[in-house]
């Protein structure tokens, strides 16, 4: 096993994750099998308890792991399926070591950060790097490890120490350290400044890690004399210094690295020069260019709670983008704060109320994503009602599906107090109820998490067709509440169709309104498994319906045809394509556009 460690210096938010994933893509394009590990030096054992507003979305894996959103980046870029152990946190490591201490495994020794924590980190990395993640047998060739945070952070010190020991242990030729740094330009002099990078490399060396490669973020390409200066002061060969200047979208990065021969440098450091092929990045290049040339907009409202931070819905955004690109449309996302659609807001802040409704009424399709807690729920219900009544394409995910059912029960069954027991435990008409898979009394561990089967019960439903008429699909879940099985018959009689259910037939997985052009809710989160070359079927349905092209994607043969005819050579043509990437974020926020590397 060979290891590529990616560290970051100077400031956070440099796009270390995108750089690390792009290195993975480049190596994969050279014919190597690649896996990845993300180290988060925070104390939380996993991301499950962290607020999306503070830390971005919680990404969910097949095994139910609730992990940092960067893992989503790796899954999308490399088209792999990671495990919860691929995300290492300080909390996990300490929990592991303390559990061993309680069992008496340290035989009376004083348990210390060095060597016990640092050993545990190294063992964890070696064990997890060997887990196959690409559907093939046996360990990958290369493991890309991203160390979260910035060199010099107090909390990453044990990891730095462990990685220093690790690089020595695996030896030269098996370990390559890429340090991502910033080269700013000061407006006054207009000169690219190397000092911050020099300092951060000094910090790195001082902690026992020696960089093989510098990947420098800058607005423009590094000037030759700047590179020379960096080489001289940081003791890194000139050809090992890469410039990662701002690009229109992040799908350009693998190509940017390839053009600077990063694959040759890395394979030389890792002693792989004799086996790597010339990287084939055609699909990436075409995709990056295709995106830049999409002009016909498809406008989608995302009605959520955390609309001021798009990272809170990162996978939803990526899945929308994958689908929009597959339909050759330019994705425009209008973030609608759910609260602002509510009657309360009309009184308290009429301008916000008007603005939210104006946005909602201007879109081609509506998406209500998942969520917890009652803030904004009434607004989401109003959005579902608006979409249902006005025949606007609608996709509800998890909570989004639940609000669609509540709205239907209220408006169509005239059960005015219909609600979820999550928000109104005493409601007379609980159409969404707590249905844990495990214990009913303990909240902790009662979440239905990870991959579960949804079996299609209505064969000619839109969702079944979008999924290519499969008998079942495996999608990822993260919820506690479900459609109340006792109300299913009544809802069905009134025209709601439960197109897919779990294996017991008791949990409703997909709900549809057959009388509507496109009104679908899913209890699972299809966004987690969407890939740039393989857009999630339900997202594809939403986008296609929003631009009046649903029929062409519903029939599997014409869907295939649709993608072929809509895509340039080598892009998205093959549904089984192994190449994947994260999406670009050329998406409109309430506060303007955001582009490029900084947006993951
Ligand atoms: N809060 C809802 C539940 O627990 C929905 C969760 C979600 O949207 N992820 O069932």
Coordinates of C-alpha atoms and ligand atoms in Angstrom, one line a residue:
X1 CA 0.0 0.0 0.0
X2 CA 1.2 3.5 -0.9
X3 CA 0.0 6.6 1.0
X4 CA -0.5 10.1 -0.2
X5 CA -1.0 12.5 2.8
X6 CA -2.5 15.9 2.1
X7 CA -2.1 18.6 4.7
X8 CA -3.0 22.2 4.6
X9 CA -1.3 25.4 5.6
X10 CA -1.8 29.1 6.1
X11 CA -5.6 29.2 6.2
X12 CA -8.5 26.8 6.2
X13 CA -10.9 26.6 3.3
X14 CA -8.1 26.2 0.7
X15 CA -9.9 23.4 -1.0
X16 CA -7.7 20.7 0.5
X17 CA -10.5 18.1 0.1
X18 CA -10.9 18.9 -3.6
X19 CA -7.2 18.8 -4.1
X20 CA -6.9 15.4 -2.4
X21 CA -9.9 14.0 -4.3
X22 CA -8.4 15.3 -7.6
X23 CA -5.1 13.7 -6.8
X24 CA -7.1 10.5 -6.3
X25 CA -8.8 11.0 -9.6
X26 CA -5.5 11.5 -11.4
X27 CA -4.0 8.4 -9.9
X28 CA -7.1 6.4 -10.8
X29 CA -6.9 7.7 -14.3
X30 CA -3.3 6.3 -14.4
X31 CA -4.8 2.8 -13.8
X32 CA -4.3 2.7 -10.0
X33 CA -7.0 1.6 -7.5
X34 CA -7.5 4.4 -5.0
X35 CA -9.1 4.6 -1.5
X36 CA -9.2 7.5 0.9
X37 CA -9.3 8.4 4.6
X38 CA -10.3 11.7 6.1
X39 CA -8.9 12.7 9.4
X40 CA -11.0 15.2 11.4
X41 CA -9.2 16.3 14.5
X42 CA -12.4 17.3 16.4
X43 CA -13.6 15.5 19.5
X44 CA -17.0 14.4 18.2
X45 CA -16.9 10.7 17.5
X46 CA -18.8 11.3 14.3
X47 CA -20.5 14.1 12.5
X48 CA -24.0 12.9 13.4
X49 CA -24.4 15.3 16.3
X50 CA -23.0 18.3 14.5
X51 CA -25.3 21.1 13.3
X52 CA -25.3 21.4 9.5
X53 CA -25.3 25.1 10.0
X54 CA -22.0 25.0 11.7
X55 CA -20.3 22.2 9.9
X56 CA -22.1 21.6 6.6
X57 CA -24.2 18.5 5.9
X58 CA -23.9 15.2 7.6
X59 CA -23.0 12.7 5.0
X60 CA -24.4 9.2 5.3
X61 CA -22.6 6.0 4.1
X62 CA -23.9 2.6 3.1
X63 CA -23.0 1.2 6.5
X64 CA -24.9 3.9 8.3
X65 CA -21.8 5.9 9.2
X66 CA -22.6 9.6 9.8
X67 CA -19.5 11.3 8.5
X68 CA -17.9 14.5 7.4
X69 CA -19.1 15.9 4.1
X70 CA -15.7 15.5 2.6
X71 CA -16.3 11.8 2.4
X72 CA -19.1 12.6 0.0
X73 CA -16.5 14.4 -2.0
X74 CA -14.3 11.3 -2.2
X75 CA -17.3 9.1 -3.0
X76 CA -18.4 11.3 -5.9
X77 CA -14.9 12.0 -7.3
X78 CA -13.7 8.5 -7.1
X79 CA -17.0 6.6 -7.5
X80 CA -16.2 4.5 -4.4
X81 CA -18.2 3.4 -1.3
X82 CA -16.5 4.3 1.9
X83 CA -17.0 2.9 5.4
X84 CA -17.5 4.8 8.6
X85 CA -14.0 3.9 9.6
X86 CA -12.7 5.9 6.7
X87 CA -13.4 9.0 8.7
X88 CA -11.1 9.2 11.7
X89 CA -11.8 11.7 14.5
X90 CA -10.0 12.4 17.7
X91 CA -13.2 11.2 19.5
X92 CA -13.1 7.8 17.8
X93 CA -9.4 7.3 18.5
X94 CA -9.7 8.2 22.2
X95 CA -12.9 6.1 22.6
X96 CA -11.0 3.2 21.1
X97 CA -7.9 3.6 23.3
X98 CA -10.0 4.3 26.5
X99 CA -12.1 1.2 25.8
X100 CA -8.9 -0.9 25.6
X101 CA -7.6 0.7 28.8
X102 CA -10.8 -0.3 30.6
X103 CA -10.4 -3.9 29.4
X104 CA -6.9 -3.9 30.8
X105 CA -5.3 -4.4 27.4
X106 CA -2.4 -2.1 28.3
X107 CA -1.3 -4.5 31.1
X108 CA -0.9 -1.9 33.8
X109 CA 1.0 0.6 31.7
X110 CA 0.5 4.4 31.9
X111 CA -1.7 5.1 28.8
X112 CA -0.3 8.2 27.0
X113 CA -0.8 10.2 23.8
X114 CA 2.6 8.9 22.7
X115 CA 2.8 6.0 22.1
X116 CA -0.8 4.8 22.7
X117 CA -2.9 7.3 20.8
X118 CA -0.3 7.7 18.1
X119 CA 0.0 3.9 17.7
X120 CA -3.8 3.6 17.6
X121 CA -3.9 6.2 14.8
X122 CA -1.3 4.3 12.7
X123 CA -3.0 1.0 13.2
X124 CA -6.4 2.5 12.2
X125 CA -4.9 4.0 9.0
X126 CA -3.3 0.7 8.0
X127 CA -6.4 -1.4 8.8
X128 CA -8.8 1.0 7.0
X129 CA -6.6 1.6 4.0
X130 CA -6.8 -2.1 3.2
X131 CA -10.6 -2.2 3.0
X132 CA -11.7 -2.5 -0.7
X133 CA -14.0 0.4 -1.6
X134 CA -14.3 0.1 -5.3
X135 CA -16.3 -3.1 -5.6
X136 CA -13.1 -5.1 -6.4
X137 CA -11.3 -7.6 -4.2
X138 CA -8.2 -6.9 -2.2
X139 CA -6.7 -3.6 -1.0
X140 CA -6.3 -0.6 -3.3
X141 CA -2.9 0.5 -4.6
X142 CA -2.9 4.0 -3.1
X143 CA -4.7 5.5 0.0
X144 CA -5.1 9.3 -0.1
X145 CA -5.2 10.6 3.5
X146 CA -6.5 14.1 4.1
X147 CA -5.6 15.7 7.4
X148 CA -8.3 18.2 8.3
X149 CA -7.4 21.5 9.8
X150 CA -4.3 23.6 9.3
X151 CA -0.7 22.8 10.3
X152 CA -0.1 24.3 13.7
X153 CA -3.6 23.5 15.2
X154 CA -3.3 22.2 18.7
X155 CA -5.8 19.5 18.2
X156 CA -4.1 17.9 15.2
X157 CA -0.8 17.5 17.1
X158 CA -1.3 13.8 17.9
X159 CA -2.2 13.1 14.3
X160 CA 0.9 14.9 13.0
X161 CA 3.1 13.0 15.4
X162 CA 1.5 9.7 14.3
X163 CA 1.8 10.5 10.6
X164 CA 5.5 11.5 11.1
X165 CA 6.1 8.1 12.7
X166 CA 4.0 6.4 10.1
X167 CA 5.9 7.9 7.1
X168 CA 9.1 6.6 8.7
X169 CA 7.6 3.2 9.3
X170 CA 6.2 2.6 5.8
X171 CA 9.5 4.0 4.5
X172 CA 10.7 6.0 1.5
X173 CA 8.9 5.2 -1.7
X174 CA 5.7 4.4 0.1
X175 CA 4.7 7.8 1.4
X176 CA 4.2 11.1 -0.4
X177 CA 3.3 14.3 1.4
X178 CA 1.4 17.0 -0.5
X179 CA 1.2 20.3 1.3
X180 CA -1.6 22.6 0.1
X181 CA -0.8 26.2 0.8
X182 CA -1.7 29.7 -0.2
X183 CA 0.2 32.2 -2.2
X184 CA -1.6 35.5 -1.8
X185 CA -1.2 38.6 -3.9
X186 CA -1.1 41.9 -2.0
X187 CA -3.0 44.5 -3.8
X188 CA -0.6 47.3 -3.1
X189 CA 2.4 45.6 -4.7
X190 CA 0.6 43.1 -6.9
X191 CA 3.3 40.5 -6.1
X192 CA 2.7 36.8 -5.3
X193 CA 3.9 36.4 -1.7
X194 CA 5.7 33.2 -0.6
X195 CA 6.3 34.0 3.0
X196 CA 3.0 32.4 4.4
X197 CA 3.9 29.1 2.6
X198 CA 7.5 29.3 3.8
X199 CA 6.3 29.6 7.4
X200 CA 3.8 26.8 7.1
X201 CA 6.4 24.5 5.6
X202 CA 8.7 25.4 8.4
X203 CA 5.9 24.4 10.9
X204 CA 5.4 21.2 9.0
X205 CA 9.1 20.3 9.1
X206 CA 9.4 21.3 12.7
X207 CA 6.7 18.7 13.5
X208 CA 8.6 16.0 11.7
X209 CA 6.9 15.9 8.3
X210 CA 8.8 16.6 5.2
X211 CA 6.8 17.8 2.2
X212 CA 7.4 16.1 -1.2
X213 CA 5.0 18.4 -3.1
X214 CA 3.7 21.9 -2.7
X215 CA 0.2 22.6 -4.1
X216 CA -0.2 26.3 -4.1
X217 CA -3.5 28.0 -4.2
X218 CA -3.5 31.4 -5.9
X219 CA -5.7 33.5 -8.0
X220 CA -3.4 33.3 -11.1
X221 CA -0.8 30.7 -12.0
X222 CA 2.4 31.0 -10.0
X223 CA 5.2 33.0 -11.7
X224 CA 8.3 31.1 -12.4
X225 CA 10.5 33.2 -10.0
X226 CA 7.9 32.6 -7.3
X227 CA 8.2 28.9 -7.8
X228 CA 12.0 29.1 -7.7
X229 CA 11.8 31.1 -4.5
X230 CA 9.5 28.5 -2.9
X231 CA 11.8 25.6 -4.1
X232 CA 14.8 27.3 -2.5
X233 CA 13.2 28.2 0.8
X234 CA 11.1 25.2 1.3
X235 CA 13.6 22.6 0.0
X236 CA 11.2 21.2 -2.5
X237 CA 12.3 20.4 -6.1
X238 CA 10.9 23.0 -8.6
X239 CA 9.0 20.4 -10.6
X240 CA 7.2 19.3 -7.4
X241 CA 5.6 22.7 -7.0
X242 CA 2.1 22.9 -8.5
X243 CA 0.0 25.9 -9.0
X244 CA -3.7 25.5 -8.3
X245 CA -5.0 28.8 -9.6
X246 CA -8.7 29.7 -9.6
X247 CA -10.7 27.8 -12.2
X248 CA -14.4 28.2 -13.3
X249 CA -15.3 24.9 -11.7
X250 CA -13.7 22.2 -9.7
X251 CA -14.0 19.5 -12.4
X252 CA -11.0 21.3 -14.0
X253 CA -8.6 20.4 -11.1
X254 CA -7.6 16.9 -12.1
X255 CA -6.7 18.2 -15.5
X256 CA -4.8 21.1 -14.0
X257 CA -2.7 18.7 -12.0
X258 CA -2.1 16.4 -15.0
X259 CA -0.9 19.3 -17.1
X260 CA 1.7 20.0 -14.5
X261 CA 2.7 16.3 -14.5
X262 CA 1.6 15.8 -11.0
X263 CA 1.0 12.1 -11.7
X264 CA 4.7 11.6 -12.8
X265 CA 6.0 13.4 -9.7
X266 CA 3.7 11.4 -7.3
X267 CA 4.5 8.1 -9.0
X268 CA 8.2 8.9 -8.8
X269 CA 7.9 9.6 -5.0
X270 CA 5.9 6.5 -4.6
X271 CA 8.1 4.3 -6.7
X272 CA 5.2 3.5 -9.1
X273 CA 6.7 5.1 -12.2
X274 CA 7.1 1.7 -13.9
X275 CA 3.4 0.8 -13.6
X276 CA 1.4 4.0 -14.1
X277 CA -0.2 4.6 -17.5
X278 CA -0.7 8.0 -19.1
X279 CA -3.8 9.3 -17.4
X280 CA -7.0 9.3 -19.4
X281 CA -9.0 12.3 -18.3
X282 CA -11.1 12.9 -21.4
X283 CA -14.4 12.6 -19.6
X284 CA -13.3 15.1 -16.9
X285 CA -12.1 17.6 -19.4
X286 CA -15.3 17.4 -21.5
X287 CA -17.5 17.6 -18.4
X288 CA -15.7 20.7 -17.1
X289 CA -16.1 22.3 -20.5
X290 CA -19.6 21.2 -21.0
X291 CA -20.6 22.9 -17.7
X292 CA -19.1 26.1 -18.7
X293 CA -21.2 26.1 -21.9
X294 CA -24.7 25.3 -20.5
X295 CA -26.9 28.3 -20.9
X296 CA -30.6 27.2 -20.8
X297 CA -31.5 27.5 -17.1
X298 CA -33.5 25.1 -15.0
X299 CA -34.6 26.9 -11.9
X300 CA -35.2 24.9 -8.7
X301 CA -36.3 26.1 -5.3
X302 CA -34.7 24.4 -2.4
X303 CA -37.0 25.0 0.5
X304 CA -35.0 24.4 3.7
X305 CA -33.9 25.5 7.1
X306 CA -30.3 26.2 6.5
X307 CA -30.5 28.1 3.2
X308 CA -27.8 30.6 4.0
X309 CA -25.1 27.9 4.0
X310 CA -25.2 25.8 0.9
X311 CA -22.8 23.3 2.4
X312 CA -25.7 22.3 4.7
X313 CA -27.3 20.7 1.6
X314 CA -24.1 19.9 -0.3
X315 CA -25.1 16.5 -1.6
X316 CA -28.5 17.7 -2.6
X317 CA -26.9 20.5 -4.6
X318 CA -24.4 18.1 -6.2
X319 CA -27.2 15.7 -7.1
X320 CA -29.2 18.5 -8.7
X321 CA -26.2 19.6 -10.6
X322 CA -25.5 16.0 -11.9
X323 CA -29.1 15.8 -13.1
X324 CA -29.1 19.3 -14.7
X325 CA -25.8 18.5 -16.5
X326 CA -27.3 15.2 -17.7
X327 CA -30.2 17.1 -19.1
X328 CA -27.8 19.8 -20.4
X329 CA -29.4 22.6 -18.5
X330 CA -27.7 25.3 -16.4
X331 CA -28.8 24.7 -12.8
X332 CA -30.1 27.8 -11.0
X333 CA -30.9 27.1 -7.4
X334 CA -33.2 29.5 -5.5
X335 CA -32.7 29.0 -1.8
X336 CA -36.0 29.6 -0.1
X337 CA -36.0 29.9 3.7
X338 CA -38.9 27.7 4.7
X339 CA -39.8 30.0 7.7
X340 CA -40.2 32.9 5.4
X341 CA -43.2 31.2 3.6
X342 CA -45.1 31.0 6.9
X343 CA -48.0 33.3 7.9
X344 CA -46.1 34.4 11.0
X345 CA -43.4 35.9 8.8
X346 CA -46.1 37.8 6.8
X347 CA -46.9 39.7 10.0
X348 CA -43.4 40.0 11.4
X349 CA -41.3 40.6 8.3
X350 CA -43.6 41.1 5.3
X351 CA -40.7 41.8 2.9
X352 CA -39.1 38.5 3.6
X353 CA -42.5 36.8 3.2
X354 CA -43.0 38.5 -0.2
X355 CA -39.5 37.7 -1.3
X356 CA -39.8 34.0 -0.4
X357 CA -43.1 33.6 -2.2
X358 CA -41.8 35.5 -5.2
X359 CA -38.8 33.1 -5.4
X360 CA -41.0 30.1 -5.0
X361 CA -43.5 31.2 -7.7
X362 CA -40.7 31.8 -10.2
X363 CA -39.2 28.3 -10.2
X364 CA -39.6 25.3 -12.6
X365 CA -39.4 22.7 -9.8
X366 CA -39.5 22.5 -6.0
X367 CA -37.3 20.4 -3.7
X368 CA -37.9 20.0 0.0
X369 CA -34.8 18.4 1.6
X370 CA -34.5 16.4 4.8
X371 CA -34.4 18.0 8.2
X372 CA -35.0 17.7 11.9
X373 CA -36.9 19.8 14.4
X374 CA -40.1 21.9 13.8
X375 CA -38.6 25.2 12.6
X376 CA -39.8 25.9 9.1
X377 CA -42.0 22.8 8.9
X378 CA -45.2 24.7 8.2
X379 CA -43.3 26.6 5.4
X380 CA -42.2 23.3 3.9
X381 CA -45.8 22.1 4.1
X382 CA -47.0 25.3 2.2
X383 CA -44.3 24.7 -0.4
X384 CA -45.6 21.1 -1.0
X385 CA -49.1 22.4 -1.2
X386 CA -48.1 25.1 -3.7
X387 CA -46.3 22.5 -5.9
X388 CA -49.2 20.0 -5.6
X389 CA -51.9 22.4 -6.4
X390 CA -50.1 24.2 -9.2
X391 CA -48.7 21.0 -10.8
X392 CA -45.1 22.2 -10.3
X393 CA -42.6 19.3 -10.3
X394 CA -41.9 18.4 -6.7
X395 CA -39.3 16.2 -5.0
X396 CA -39.5 15.7 -1.2
X397 CA -36.6 14.0 0.5
X398 CA -37.1 12.3 3.9
X399 CA -38.7 15.2 5.9
X400 CA -39.7 16.6 2.5
X401 CA -41.7 13.4 1.9
X402 CA -43.2 13.5 5.3
X403 CA -44.4 17.1 4.9
X404 CA -45.9 16.1 1.5
X405 CA -47.9 13.4 3.2
X406 CA -49.0 15.7 6.1
X407 CA -50.1 18.3 3.5
X408 CA -52.1 15.8 1.6
X409 CA -53.8 14.5 4.7
X410 CA -54.7 18.1 5.7
X411 CA -55.8 19.4 2.4
X412 CA -57.3 16.3 0.7
X413 CA -58.4 14.2 3.6
X414 CA -59.5 17.4 5.4
X415 CA -57.7 16.2 8.6
X416 CA -56.7 19.8 9.6
X417 CA -54.6 18.8 12.5
X418 CA -52.7 16.0 10.7
X419 CA -49.1 16.2 11.7
X420 CA -46.0 14.2 12.6
X421 CA -45.6 13.2 16.2
X422 CA -42.1 14.6 15.9
X423 CA -43.7 18.1 15.9
X424 CA -47.0 17.6 17.6
X425 CA -47.0 14.5 19.8
X426 CA -50.6 14.8 20.8
X427 CA -52.1 15.3 17.3
X428 CA -55.4 13.4 16.7
X429 CA -54.3 12.5 13.2
X430 CA -50.7 11.3 13.4
X431 CA -49.8 10.6 9.8
X432 CA -46.1 10.4 10.5
X433 CA -45.1 8.5 13.6
X434 CA -42.0 7.3 15.5
X435 CA -41.1 3.9 14.2
X436 CA -37.6 3.0 15.3
X437 CA -36.0 -0.2 14.1
X438 CA -34.5 -0.8 17.5
X439 CA -35.5 0.4 20.9
X440 CA -38.6 2.5 21.3
X441 CA -37.5 4.1 24.6
X442 CA -34.0 5.3 23.8
X443 CA -33.5 8.1 21.3
X444 CA -29.8 7.4 20.9
X445 CA -29.2 4.7 18.4
X446 CA -32.9 4.7 17.2
X447 CA -32.1 6.4 13.9
X448 CA -32.7 4.2 10.8
X449 CA -29.4 4.7 9.2
X450 CA -27.6 3.6 6.1
X451 CA -28.5 1.4 3.1
X452 CA -31.9 -0.3 3.1
X453 CA -33.9 -2.0 0.4
X454 CA -37.0 -0.3 -1.1
X455 CA -39.1 -2.7 -3.1
X456 CA -41.3 -1.3 -5.8
X457 CA -44.9 -2.1 -5.1
X458 CA -46.4 -0.1 -8.0
X459 CA -44.6 -1.3 -11.1
X460 CA -45.8 1.4 -13.5
X461 CA -45.0 4.3 -11.1
X462 CA -42.8 7.1 -12.3
X463 CA -40.2 6.3 -9.7
X464 CA -40.0 2.6 -10.8
X465 CA -39.6 3.7 -14.4
X466 CA -36.9 6.3 -13.4
X467 CA -35.0 3.5 -11.6
X468 CA -35.1 1.5 -14.8
X469 CA -37.9 -0.9 -13.7
X470 CA -35.8 -2.5 -11.1
X471 CA -37.6 -4.6 -8.5
X472 CA -35.9 -2.9 -5.7
X473 CA -33.3 -0.2 -5.0
X474 CA -30.8 0.2 -2.2
X475 CA -30.6 3.8 -1.0
X476 CA -29.3 5.5 2.2
X477 CA -31.5 6.5 5.1
X478 CA -31.3 8.8 8.1
X479 CA -34.6 9.2 10.0
X480 CA -36.7 8.1 12.9
X481 CA -40.2 8.8 11.7
X482 CA -42.3 7.0 9.1
X483 CA -45.7 7.3 7.4
X484 CA -48.2 5.8 9.9
X485 CA -49.1 2.4 8.5
X486 CA -52.6 2.7 9.9
X487 CA -53.3 5.7 7.6
X488 CA -51.9 4.3 4.4
X489 CA -55.2 2.8 3.2
X490 CA -57.0 6.1 3.6
X491 CA -54.3 8.1 1.9
X492 CA -54.2 5.6 -1.0
X493 CA -58.0 5.8 -1.4
X494 CA -57.7 9.6 -1.7
X495 CA -55.2 9.3 -4.5
X496 CA -51.7 9.0 -3.0
X497 CA -49.7 6.1 -4.2
X498 CA -47.0 4.3 -2.1
X499 CA -44.8 3.2 -5.0
X500 CA -42.1 1.5 -2.9
X501 CA -42.0 0.0 0.6
X502 CA -39.4 -1.7 2.8
X503 CA -39.0 -5.5 3.0
X504 CA -41.7 -5.8 5.7
X505 CA -44.2 -3.8 3.7
X506 CA -44.8 -1.6 6.8
X507 CA -42.5 1.3 6.0
X508 CA -43.4 3.6 3.1
X509 CA -40.3 4.4 1.0
X510 CA -41.6 6.3 -2.0
X511 CA -44.8 8.2 -2.3
X512 CA -46.2 9.6 -5.5
X513 CA -49.2 11.5 -6.8
X514 CA -50.1 9.8 -10.1
X515 CA -52.5 12.6 -11.0
X516 CA -49.6 15.2 -10.9
X517 CA -47.0 15.7 -13.6
X518 CA -44.2 14.9 -11.1
X519 CA -44.8 14.8 -7.4
X520 CA -42.6 12.3 -5.6
X521 CA -41.4 11.9 -2.0
X522 CA -38.7 9.5 -0.8
X523 CA -38.1 8.4 2.7
X524 CA -34.5 7.8 1.8
X525 CA -31.8 10.3 0.7
X526 CA -31.1 9.6 -3.0
X527 CA -28.6 12.5 -3.1
X528 CA -25.9 10.5 -1.3
X529 CA -25.4 8.1 -4.2
X530 CA -25.6 10.5 -7.1
X531 CA -22.5 10.8 -9.2
X532 CA -21.6 13.2 -12.0
X533 CA -21.8 10.5 -14.7
X534 CA -24.7 8.7 -13.0
X535 CA -27.2 11.2 -11.8
X536 CA -29.6 9.9 -9.2
X537 CA -32.9 8.8 -10.9
X538 CA -35.2 10.8 -8.7
X539 CA -33.2 14.0 -9.2
X540 CA -33.0 13.3 -12.9
X541 CA -36.8 13.0 -12.9
X542 CA -37.2 16.3 -11.0
X543 CA -34.9 18.2 -13.4
X544 CA -36.4 16.5 -16.5
X545 CA -39.9 17.2 -15.4
X546 CA -39.0 20.8 -14.6
X547 CA -37.8 21.3 -18.1
X548 CA -40.7 19.3 -19.7
X549 CA -38.6 16.3 -20.7
X550 CA -39.8 13.7 -18.2
X551 CA -41.0 11.2 -20.8
X552 CA -37.6 10.9 -22.4
X553 CA -35.9 9.9 -19.1
X554 CA -38.7 7.6 -17.8
X555 CA -38.3 4.9 -20.4
X556 CA -34.9 3.3 -19.8
X557 CA -34.1 2.9 -23.4
X558 CA -35.1 6.5 -24.3
X559 CA -33.5 7.7 -21.1
X560 CA -30.3 6.3 -22.3
X561 CA -31.0 7.8 -25.6
X562 CA -31.7 11.1 -23.9
X563 CA -28.4 11.2 -22.2
X564 CA -26.5 10.2 -25.3
X565 CA -28.2 12.8 -27.4
X566 CA -27.8 15.4 -24.8
X567 CA -24.1 14.9 -24.1
X568 CA -20.9 15.5 -25.9
X569 CA -18.7 12.7 -26.8
X570 CA -17.4 10.6 -23.9
X571 CA -19.5 12.4 -21.3
X572 CA -22.3 10.7 -19.3
X573 CA -23.0 8.3 -22.1
X574 CA -22.1 5.2 -20.1
X575 CA -24.3 4.7 -17.1
X576 CA -21.7 2.4 -15.7
X577 CA -18.9 4.9 -16.1
X578 CA -16.3 4.5 -13.4
X579 CA -15.2 8.1 -13.6
X580 CA -16.9 10.4 -11.2
X581 CA -16.4 13.8 -9.8
X582 CA -17.7 16.3 -7.4
X583 CA -19.9 18.9 -9.1
X584 CA -19.1 22.4 -9.8
X585 CA -20.9 25.0 -7.8
X586 CA -22.1 27.5 -10.3
X587 CA -25.3 28.0 -8.5
X588 CA -27.1 31.1 -7.6
X589 CA -27.5 31.8 -3.9
X590 CA -29.7 34.5 -2.4
X591 CA -26.4 36.3 -1.9
X592 CA -25.0 35.9 -5.4
X593 CA -22.9 33.3 -7.3
X594 CA -20.2 31.1 -6.0
X595 CA -17.7 29.5 -8.2
X596 CA -14.6 27.5 -8.2
X597 CA -12.3 25.6 -5.9
X598 CA -13.3 27.1 -2.7
X599 CA -16.7 25.6 -2.9
X600 CA -15.6 22.0 -2.5
Ligands
LIG1 N1 -37.0 14.4 11.2 C1 -37.4 13.3 10.3 C2 -37.2 11.9 10.9 O1 -36.5 11.8 11.8 C3 -36.8 13.4 9.0 C4 -35.3 13.1 9.0 C5 -34.6 13.6 7.7 O2 -35.2 14.3 6.9 N2 -33.4 13.1 7.6 O3 -37.8 11.0 10.5

